[in-house]
């Protein structure tokens, strides 16, 4: 079936190191959204990308949407302990405008 | 904070029982979606309501049902609870039907014994 996969599942980094999580879909996505979920919390919307090849930045976070609209990445520069949490990508598969399909998430641990 | 609220925050039920979870959407939002998030996994789409009608459904059996009210608050009902229904149930609202940003509530943690 249609899936959105994320790698890695877990990532431990030393504070100050960079971090990247990758998201891949088996089919074309209408858009890609990224969420952050802190331990014990709920998903919090970070950003939405719509255009092929789009790149957006939020301070230390850089989001990319692939040219084929089937993959995306989130890169964090110089991680901080406040970046701890699970990062999810989520997309609307083509033809499924109402169903947001989430990836499996990448759990980030930042060691002080 | 998103303005989306859910109740209760935690709930314990036994297998076979029925449960109703509630969600109050953010002001001005007429579309609500419900998700099930099992431990260590991403949220799974259950269904979406727009103007009091279900207009999208994920791969969940009919014992998962919902309602949306004229004030855009909503309910998720689950009948004949099974152990695997234990999860965090999230609702998310947005301004209109479509692909724009949605805002999640804090969730209801359901435990089925």
CSV table of C-alpha atoms in Angstrom, one decimal:
chain,number,residue,atom,x,y,z
A,1,UNK,CA,0.0,0.0,0.0
A,2,UNK,CA,0.9,3.6,-0.1
A,3,UNK,CA,3.4,4.5,2.6
A,4,UNK,CA,5.5,7.3,3.8
A,5,UNK,CA,8.8,6.1,5.3
A,6,UNK,CA,11.3,8.0,7.5
A,7,UNK,CA,14.9,7.3,8.3
A,8,UNK,CA,16.6,7.0,10.7
A,9,UNK,CA,14.2,5.8,13.3
A,10,UNK,CA,16.5,7.0,16.1
A,11,UNK,CA,19.3,9.5,16.2
A,12,UNK,CA,21.6,10.4,19.1
A,13,UNK,CA,23.8,13.5,18.6
A,14,UNK,CA,26.1,15.6,20.7
A,15,UNK,CA,24.8,19.1,21.3
A,16,UNK,CA,26.2,21.3,18.6
A,17,UNK,CA,26.2,18.5,15.9
A,18,UNK,CA,24.0,18.6,12.9
A,19,UNK,CA,21.0,16.3,12.4
A,20,UNK,CA,19.1,15.2,9.3
A,21,UNK,CA,16.0,13.1,8.8
A,22,UNK,CA,14.8,11.8,5.5
A,23,UNK,CA,11.2,11.1,4.3
A,24,UNK,CA,10.3,9.0,1.3
A,25,UNK,CA,6.9,8.3,-0.3
A,26,UNK,CA,6.0,5.4,-2.6
A,27,UNK,CA,3.8,7.8,-4.5
A,28,UNK,CA,3.8,11.5,-5.4
A,29,UNK,CA,2.8,13.9,-2.7
A,30,UNK,CA,0.6,17.0,-3.1
A,31,UNK,CA,2.5,18.6,-0.3
A,32,UNK,CA,4.7,17.7,2.7
A,33,UNK,CA,4.3,18.8,6.2
A,34,UNK,CA,6.7,18.5,9.1
A,35,UNK,CA,5.8,18.1,12.8
A,36,UNK,CA,7.6,18.0,16.0
A,37,UNK,CA,6.3,16.0,19.0
A,38,UNK,CA,8.0,16.3,22.3
A,39,UNK,CA,7.9,13.4,24.7
A,40,UNK,CA,4.4,13.1,26.2
A,41,UNK,CA,3.2,15.9,23.9
A,42,UNK,CA,1.2,16.2,20.7
A,43,UNK,CA,2.4,16.9,17.1
A,44,UNK,CA,3.2,20.6,16.6
A,45,UNK,CA,3.1,21.9,13.0
A,46,UNK,CA,6.5,23.2,11.8
A,47,UNK,CA,6.1,23.9,8.1
A,48,UNK,CA,4.4,22.9,4.8
A,49,UNK,CA,6.2,22.6,1.4
A,50,UNK,CA,4.1,22.5,-1.7
A,51,UNK,CA,6.3,23.2,-4.7
A,52,UNK,CA,8.7,20.7,-6.4
A,53,UNK,CA,12.3,21.5,-5.3
A,54,UNK,CA,11.1,23.9,-2.6
A,55,UNK,CA,13.5,24.8,0.2
A,56,UNK,CA,12.5,26.7,3.3
A,57,UNK,CA,14.4,27.8,6.4
A,58,UNK,CA,13.4,28.5,9.9
A,59,UNK,CA,16.4,29.6,11.9
A,60,UNK,CA,18.5,26.5,12.3
A,61,UNK,CA,16.0,24.2,10.5
A,62,UNK,CA,16.2,23.7,6.7
A,63,UNK,CA,13.4,21.8,4.9
A,64,UNK,CA,13.5,20.5,1.4
A,65,UNK,CA,10.9,19.0,-0.9
A,66,UNK,CA,12.3,16.8,-3.7
A,67,UNK,CA,12.0,17.5,-7.4
A,68,UNK,CA,9.8,14.5,-7.9
A,69,UNK,CA,7.7,15.4,-4.9
A,70,UNK,CA,8.3,12.0,-3.4
A,71,UNK,CA,10.9,12.8,-0.8
A,72,UNK,CA,11.8,15.4,1.7
A,73,UNK,CA,14.4,16.2,4.4
A,74,UNK,CA,14.7,18.2,7.5
A,75,UNK,CA,18.2,19.4,8.6
A,76,UNK,CA,19.0,21.0,11.9
A,77,UNK,CA,22.2,22.8,12.2
A,78,UNK,CA,24.1,22.9,15.6
A,79,UNK,CA,21.5,21.0,17.6
A,80,UNK,CA,20.4,22.2,21.0
A,81,UNK,CA,18.9,20.2,23.9
A,82,UNK,CA,15.6,22.0,23.1
A,83,UNK,CA,15.5,20.1,19.7
A,84,UNK,CA,14.8,16.8,21.5
A,85,UNK,CA,11.7,15.1,20.3
A,86,UNK,CA,10.3,13.0,17.4
A,87,UNK,CA,10.1,14.6,14.0
A,88,UNK,CA,7.4,13.4,11.7
A,89,UNK,CA,6.9,14.1,8.0
A,90,UNK,CA,3.3,13.9,6.7
A,91,UNK,CA,1.9,14.3,3.2
A,92,UNK,CA,-1.2,14.3,1.2
A,93,UNK,CA,-0.9,11.5,-1.3
A,94,UNK,CA,-2.1,12.4,-4.8
A,95,UNK,CA,-5.8,11.8,-4.9
A,96,UNK,CA,-6.1,11.8,-1.1
A,97,UNK,CA,-6.6,15.4,-0.3
A,98,UNK,CA,-8.3,14.7,2.9
A,99,UNK,CA,-6.0,12.0,4.4
A,100,UNK,CA,-2.7,13.1,5.8
A,101,UNK,CA,-0.3,10.2,5.9
A,102,UNK,CA,2.4,10.4,8.5
A,103,UNK,CA,5.8,8.9,8.4
A,104,UNK,CA,7.1,6.7,11.2
A,105,UNK,CA,9.1,9.5,12.7
A,106,UNK,CA,12.7,10.1,13.7
A,107,UNK,CA,13.3,10.3,17.5
A,108,UNK,CA,16.1,12.8,18.2
A,109,UNK,CA,18.1,12.7,21.4
A,110,UNK,CA,20.6,15.5,22.0
A,111,UNK,CA,23.3,14.8,24.5
A,112,UNK,CA,24.6,17.8,26.5
B,1,UNK,CA,-1.0,26.8,21.9
B,2,UNK,CA,-3.4,25.9,19.2
B,3,UNK,CA,-6.7,26.4,20.8
B,4,UNK,CA,-7.8,22.8,20.1
B,5,UNK,CA,-8.9,21.1,23.3
B,6,UNK,CA,-9.7,17.4,24.0
B,7,UNK,CA,-11.4,15.6,26.8
B,8,UNK,CA,-10.7,13.5,28.8
B,9,UNK,CA,-6.9,13.6,29.0
B,10,UNK,CA,-6.7,10.0,30.2
B,11,UNK,CA,-9.2,7.1,30.1
B,12,UNK,CA,-9.2,3.5,31.2
B,13,UNK,CA,-11.7,1.0,29.7
B,14,UNK,CA,-12.1,-2.7,29.6
B,15,UNK,CA,-12.3,-4.9,26.5
B,16,UNK,CA,-15.8,-4.8,24.9
B,17,UNK,CA,-16.8,-1.5,26.4
B,18,UNK,CA,-17.7,1.7,24.4
B,19,UNK,CA,-15.9,5.0,24.6
B,20,UNK,CA,-16.6,8.6,23.5
B,21,UNK,CA,-13.8,11.1,23.1
B,22,UNK,CA,-14.4,14.8,22.6
B,23,UNK,CA,-12.7,17.6,20.7
B,24,UNK,CA,-13.3,21.3,20.6
B,25,UNK,CA,-11.9,22.8,17.4
B,26,UNK,CA,-10.0,26.1,17.1
B,27,UNK,CA,-12.2,29.1,16.5
B,28,UNK,CA,-13.0,29.5,12.9
B,29,UNK,CA,-12.1,26.0,11.9
B,30,UNK,CA,-14.8,23.9,10.2
B,31,UNK,CA,-12.9,20.8,9.5
B,32,UNK,CA,-11.7,18.2,12.0
B,33,UNK,CA,-9.7,15.0,11.6
B,34,UNK,CA,-9.1,12.3,14.1
B,35,UNK,CA,-6.0,10.2,14.4
B,36,UNK,CA,-4.9,7.2,16.4
B,37,UNK,CA,-1.2,7.2,17.5
B,38,UNK,CA,0.1,3.9,19.0
B,39,UNK,CA,3.2,4.1,21.1
B,40,UNK,CA,6.3,4.7,19.1
B,41,UNK,CA,4.4,5.2,15.8
B,42,UNK,CA,3.2,8.1,13.7
B,43,UNK,CA,-0.5,9.2,13.9
B,44,UNK,CA,-2.8,7.1,11.7
B,45,UNK,CA,-5.8,8.9,10.0
B,46,UNK,CA,-9.2,7.7,11.2
B,47,UNK,CA,-11.6,10.0,9.5
B,48,UNK,CA,-12.4,13.6,8.8
B,49,UNK,CA,-15.5,15.7,9.2
B,50,UNK,CA,-16.4,18.8,7.3
B,51,UNK,CA,-19.6,20.7,8.0
B,52,UNK,CA,-21.0,17.8,10.1
B,53,UNK,CA,-20.5,15.2,7.4
B,54,UNK,CA,-17.8,12.5,7.3
B,55,UNK,CA,-15.9,13.2,4.0
B,56,UNK,CA,-12.8,11.0,4.4
B,57,UNK,CA,-11.9,7.8,6.1
B,58,UNK,CA,-8.8,5.8,6.7
B,59,UNK,CA,-8.4,2.1,7.2
B,60,UNK,CA,-10.4,1.7,10.4
B,61,UNK,CA,-13.4,-0.5,11.0
B,62,UNK,CA,-17.0,0.8,11.3
B,63,UNK,CA,-16.9,0.5,15.1
B,64,UNK,CA,-15.0,3.7,14.9
B,65,UNK,CA,-17.5,6.4,14.3
B,66,UNK,CA,-17.8,10.1,14.8
B,67,UNK,CA,-20.0,13.2,14.9
B,68,UNK,CA,-19.4,16.9,14.3
B,69,UNK,CA,-21.7,19.5,15.7
B,70,UNK,CA,-22.9,22.8,14.4
B,71,UNK,CA,-20.4,24.6,16.6
B,72,UNK,CA,-17.7,22.4,15.0
B,73,UNK,CA,-16.9,20.5,18.2
B,74,UNK,CA,-16.7,16.7,17.5
B,75,UNK,CA,-16.8,13.3,19.0
B,76,UNK,CA,-15.0,10.0,18.3
B,77,UNK,CA,-16.9,6.9,19.4
B,78,UNK,CA,-15.4,3.5,19.5
B,79,UNK,CA,-17.5,0.4,20.2
B,80,UNK,CA,-16.5,-3.0,21.3
B,81,UNK,CA,-13.1,-1.9,22.5
B,82,UNK,CA,-10.2,-4.2,21.8
B,83,UNK,CA,-6.8,-4.3,23.5
B,84,UNK,CA,-5.1,-2.9,20.4
B,85,UNK,CA,-7.3,0.2,20.6
B,86,UNK,CA,-5.0,1.4,23.4
B,87,UNK,CA,-3.4,4.5,22.0
B,88,UNK,CA,-3.2,8.3,22.0
B,89,UNK,CA,-6.2,9.7,20.1
B,90,UNK,CA,-5.6,13.1,18.5
B,91,UNK,CA,-8.0,15.5,16.9
B,92,UNK,CA,-6.8,18.2,14.6
B,93,UNK,CA,-8.8,21.1,13.1
B,94,UNK,CA,-8.2,23.4,10.2
B,95,UNK,CA,-10.0,26.4,8.6
B,96,UNK,CA,-11.4,24.5,5.6
B,97,UNK,CA,-11.5,21.2,3.8
B,98,UNK,CA,-8.3,20.9,1.9
B,99,UNK,CA,-4.6,20.6,2.4
B,100,UNK,CA,-3.9,23.6,4.5
B,101,UNK,CA,-2.3,23.5,7.9
B,102,UNK,CA,-4.0,21.6,10.7
B,103,UNK,CA,-3.6,22.1,14.4
B,104,UNK,CA,-3.5,19.2,16.9
B,105,UNK,CA,-5.1,19.0,20.3
B,106,UNK,CA,-3.3,17.5,23.3
B,107,UNK,CA,-4.9,14.1,22.8
B,108,UNK,CA,-6.7,11.6,24.9
B,109,UNK,CA,-4.7,8.6,26.2
B,110,UNK,CA,-6.9,5.5,26.1
B,111,UNK,CA,-5.9,2.4,27.8
B,112,UNK,CA,-8.0,-0.8,27.2
B,113,UNK,CA,-7.5,-3.6,29.8
